[in-house]
Coordinates of C-alpha atoms and ligand atoms in Angstrom, one line a residue:
M222 CA -6.7 -281.3 100.7
R223 CA -7.0 -280.6 96.9
L224 CA -3.7 -280.9 95.1
D225 CA -3.9 -277.4 93.5
K226 CA -4.5 -275.9 97.0
F227 CA -1.6 -277.8 98.5
L228 CA 0.8 -276.6 95.7
S229 CA -0.2 -273.0 95.9
N230 CA 0.0 -273.0 99.7
A231 CA 3.5 -274.5 99.4
G232 CA 4.4 -271.5 97.3
V233 CA 4.8 -273.3 93.9
G234 CA 2.5 -270.7 92.2
S235 CA -1.0 -269.2 92.1
R236 CA -3.9 -271.6 91.8
S237 CA -4.1 -271.1 88.1
Q238 CA -0.4 -271.5 87.6
V239 CA -0.3 -274.8 89.5
K240 CA -3.3 -276.0 87.5
A241 CA -1.3 -275.5 84.3
L242 CA 1.8 -277.2 85.8
I243 CA -0.4 -280.3 86.7
K244 CA -1.8 -280.3 83.2
K245 CA 1.7 -280.3 81.8
G246 CA 2.5 -283.4 83.8
Q247 CA 5.1 -281.7 86.0
V248 CA 3.6 -282.8 89.3
S249 CA 3.7 -286.3 90.8
I250 CA 1.9 -287.9 93.8
N251 CA 4.1 -290.7 95.3
D252 CA 5.0 -292.7 92.3
H253 CA 2.4 -291.6 89.7
K254 CA 1.9 -288.4 87.6
A255 CA -0.9 -286.2 89.0
R256 CA -4.0 -286.5 86.7
S257 CA -5.9 -283.4 87.7
S258 CA -5.9 -280.4 90.0
D259 CA -8.9 -281.5 92.0
E260 CA -7.2 -284.8 93.0
V261 CA -7.4 -285.0 96.8
I262 CA -4.2 -285.8 98.6
D263 CA -3.4 -286.7 102.2
E264 CA -0.9 -283.9 103.0
N265 CA 0.5 -285.9 106.0
N266 CA 1.3 -289.1 104.2
D267 CA 1.4 -288.5 100.4
V268 CA 4.7 -287.3 98.9
I269 CA 4.3 -284.6 96.2
Y270 CA 7.0 -283.8 93.7
Y271 CA 7.2 -280.8 91.3
Q272 CA 9.7 -281.2 88.5
G273 CA 11.2 -284.0 90.5
K274 CA 11.7 -282.0 93.7
R275 CA 9.9 -282.9 96.9
I276 CA 7.4 -280.2 97.9
S277 CA 6.5 -279.8 101.6
L278 CA 3.8 -277.7 103.0
C279 CA 5.4 -274.9 104.8
K280 CA 3.6 -273.4 107.8
H281 CA 4.4 -270.0 106.5
R282 CA 2.5 -268.3 103.7
Y283 CA 3.5 -265.4 101.5
Y284 CA 1.4 -263.2 99.3
M285 CA 2.1 -260.0 97.3
L286 CA -0.7 -257.5 97.2
N287 CA -1.0 -254.6 94.8
K288 CA -2.2 -252.3 97.5
P289 CA -5.0 -250.0 96.4
T290 CA -5.4 -246.5 97.8
G291 CA -7.8 -246.0 100.8
V292 CA -6.8 -249.1 102.7
V293 CA -4.5 -249.0 105.8
S294 CA -1.5 -251.3 106.3
A295 CA -2.8 -252.9 109.5
T296 CA -4.4 -256.1 110.5
E297 CA -7.5 -254.4 112.0
D298 CA -8.9 -250.9 112.1
N299 CA -12.1 -249.4 113.5
L300 CA -12.6 -246.9 110.7
D301 CA -10.9 -248.0 107.5
K302 CA -10.6 -251.1 105.4
T303 CA -7.3 -252.9 106.0
V304 CA -4.9 -254.6 103.5
L305 CA -6.1 -258.0 104.9
D306 CA -9.6 -257.1 103.7
C307 CA -8.2 -257.4 100.2
L308 CA -7.7 -261.1 100.7
S309 CA -10.2 -263.9 101.1
K310 CA -10.9 -264.8 104.7
E311 CA -9.1 -268.1 104.3
D312 CA -6.0 -266.6 102.8
A313 CA -5.9 -263.7 105.3
K314 CA -5.8 -265.9 108.4
D315 CA -2.8 -265.1 110.7
L316 CA -1.2 -262.8 108.1
F317 CA 0.3 -259.4 108.7
P318 CA 1.8 -256.8 106.3
V319 CA 5.6 -256.5 106.2
G320 CA 6.0 -252.8 107.0
R321 CA 3.6 -250.1 106.2
L322 CA 2.6 -248.1 103.2
D323 CA 0.6 -244.9 103.7
K324 CA -3.2 -245.1 103.2
D325 CA -2.8 -243.2 99.9
T326 CA 0.2 -245.2 98.6
T327 CA -0.3 -248.0 96.1
G328 CA 1.8 -251.0 95.0
L329 CA 3.8 -253.8 96.4
L330 CA 3.0 -255.0 99.9
L331 CA 4.2 -258.4 101.2
L332 CA 1.8 -260.2 103.5
T333 CA 3.0 -263.2 105.5
N334 CA 2.8 -265.0 108.8
D335 CA 6.6 -265.4 108.8
G336 CA 7.9 -263.2 111.6
E337 CA 11.6 -264.0 110.9
L338 CA 11.5 -263.0 107.2
S339 CA 9.5 -259.8 108.2
H340 CA 12.1 -258.9 110.7
N341 CA 15.0 -259.5 108.3
L342 CA 13.3 -257.3 105.6
L343 CA 12.5 -254.5 108.0
S344 CA 15.6 -254.4 110.2
P345 CA 17.2 -251.0 109.7
R346 CA 20.6 -252.8 109.7
K347 CA 19.8 -254.8 106.6
H348 CA 19.2 -251.8 104.3
V349 CA 16.8 -253.6 102.0
D350 CA 16.1 -251.5 98.9
K351 CA 12.6 -250.2 98.3
T352 CA 11.9 -248.6 94.9
Y353 CA 9.0 -246.2 94.4
Y354 CA 7.5 -244.5 91.4
V355 CA 6.8 -241.0 92.5
T356 CA 4.6 -238.4 90.9
C357 CA 5.2 -234.9 92.1
E358 CA 3.3 -231.6 92.0
S359 CA 6.0 -229.9 89.9
E360 CA 8.9 -230.7 87.6
V361 CA 11.6 -232.8 89.2
T362 CA 14.8 -231.0 88.3
E363 CA 18.3 -232.6 87.9
E364 CA 19.3 -230.6 91.0
Q365 CA 16.5 -232.2 93.0
L366 CA 17.5 -235.6 91.8
E367 CA 21.2 -234.9 92.8
T368 CA 20.2 -233.8 96.3
L369 CA 18.0 -236.9 96.8
R370 CA 20.9 -239.1 95.7
K371 CA 23.3 -237.5 98.3
G372 CA 20.8 -237.7 101.2
V373 CA 18.6 -235.0 102.6
D374 CA 17.7 -233.4 105.9
I375 CA 14.1 -234.4 106.6
G376 CA 14.1 -233.1 110.2
D377 CA 15.5 -236.2 111.9
D378 CA 18.8 -236.4 113.8
K379 CA 20.5 -237.9 110.7
K380 CA 20.2 -237.1 107.0
T381 CA 18.7 -239.8 104.8
L382 CA 21.1 -242.4 103.4
P383 CA 22.3 -242.0 99.8
A384 CA 19.5 -243.0 97.4
L385 CA 19.0 -243.9 93.8
A386 CA 17.0 -241.2 92.0
K387 CA 16.2 -241.3 88.3
A388 CA 13.9 -239.3 86.1
G389 CA 10.5 -241.0 85.4
Q390 CA 8.4 -241.0 82.2
H391 CA 7.2 -237.4 82.6
E392 CA 9.0 -234.3 83.9
N393 CA 7.2 -234.4 87.3
E394 CA 7.9 -238.1 87.9
L395 CA 10.8 -240.1 89.3
Y396 CA 12.0 -243.5 90.4
L397 CA 13.4 -243.4 93.9
T398 CA 15.2 -246.3 95.7
I399 CA 15.7 -245.9 99.4
R400 CA 17.4 -248.3 101.8
E401 CA 15.6 -247.1 105.0
G402 CA 12.0 -247.0 106.0
R403 CA 11.5 -243.9 108.0
F404 CA 8.0 -242.5 108.6
H405 CA 6.6 -240.9 105.4
Q406 CA 10.2 -241.0 104.1
V407 CA 9.6 -240.4 100.4
K408 CA 7.1 -237.6 101.0
R409 CA 9.4 -235.9 103.4
M410 CA 12.4 -236.3 101.0
L411 CA 10.5 -234.7 98.2
H412 CA 9.3 -231.9 100.5
A413 CA 12.9 -231.3 101.6
V414 CA 14.0 -230.7 98.0
G415 CA 11.1 -228.2 97.5
N416 CA 8.6 -230.5 95.7
K417 CA 5.5 -232.3 96.8
V418 CA 4.4 -236.0 96.3
V419 CA 1.0 -236.3 94.6
S420 CA 1.0 -240.1 94.2
L421 CA 3.3 -242.9 95.3
K422 CA 3.5 -246.5 94.1
R423 CA 6.0 -249.1 95.5
L424 CA 7.5 -251.2 92.7
S425 CA 9.9 -253.4 94.6
M426 CA 11.2 -254.5 98.0
G427 CA 14.6 -256.3 97.9
S428 CA 14.5 -258.8 95.1
L429 CA 10.7 -258.9 95.1
K430 CA 9.0 -257.0 92.2
L431 CA 5.4 -256.0 91.9
D432 CA 3.7 -258.3 89.4
D433 CA 2.4 -256.1 86.5
N434 CA -0.6 -258.4 86.1
L435 CA -2.0 -257.5 89.5
K436 CA -4.5 -254.7 89.4
P437 CA -4.9 -252.6 92.5
G438 CA -6.5 -254.7 95.2
E439 CA -5.4 -258.0 93.6
Y440 CA -3.0 -260.4 95.2
R441 CA -1.2 -263.7 94.6
A442 CA 1.0 -266.2 96.4
L443 CA 4.7 -265.7 95.9
T444 CA 6.3 -268.3 93.7
A445 CA 9.0 -270.6 95.1
E446 CA 11.6 -268.7 93.1
E447 CA 10.5 -265.3 94.5
L448 CA 10.6 -266.7 98.0
K449 CA 14.0 -268.2 97.6
D450 CA 15.4 -264.9 96.2
L451 CA 13.8 -262.9 99.0
K452 CA 15.1 -265.1 101.8
G453 CA 18.5 -265.4 100.3
G454 CA 18.6 -261.7 99.4
S455 CA 17.5 -260.6 102.9
I456 CA 20.3 -262.6 104.5
K457 CA 23.0 -261.5 102.0
M458 CA 22.2 -257.8 102.4
P459 CA 25.1 -255.8 103.7
V460 CA 24.7 -254.9 107.4
Ligands
URA1453 N1 7.3 -243.2 101.9 C1 6.2 -242.5 102.1 O1 6.2 -241.3 102.3 N2 5.0 -243.2 102.2 C2 4.9 -244.5 102.0 O2 3.8 -245.1 102.0 C3 6.1 -245.2 101.7 C4 7.3 -244.5 101.7

């Protein structure tokens, strides 16, 4: 396997990031500094180090996608393009989205083949924060923000949990952080306070933040740091 592919599959960074790290001399193969990204390694016998730390190829893979509108959060669909169609065939193999965003929602979506992490992030008992940037049909009033913060009746047996709600850049926009993942939750919350969502973008999930450099439809592997925080974060969340 090529060295740059090995490192990006191991979560060290994107293909272009790892190329730069190799160039800077931060990667070693056994006892010598790696010379170039296209060096071919034997992933079963060679030992690879990045900044002195041993890197092993993990069987799990993790990508963040800036989900565009018009694609569904599923692994296959008879009618629509799915989020997996945004990835190359090779990268998409065996992956699934961690949770769902509506077809018209954009922003951060984690794709992985790690069922345990997915379970930890989605478990209702873990209360993982999800922050959305919401554009509404009409002005978001201070009263609406206050009601959203306290929790609202969206027609389920229980009110929504307290949320963080903060005014956005324009009068009809807001940042909303929720700790649950009920069906169409954000749209139903805004409806419950007498407004209407016209567009919705997810900015973060737990410690993971959408990379501003990713245009809608673009994706990249998570860095080792992002993965460490996400795994640690998902375990440390209050239950
Ligand atoms: N809430 C919604 O209403 N839609 C989403 O896609 C995500 C959260």
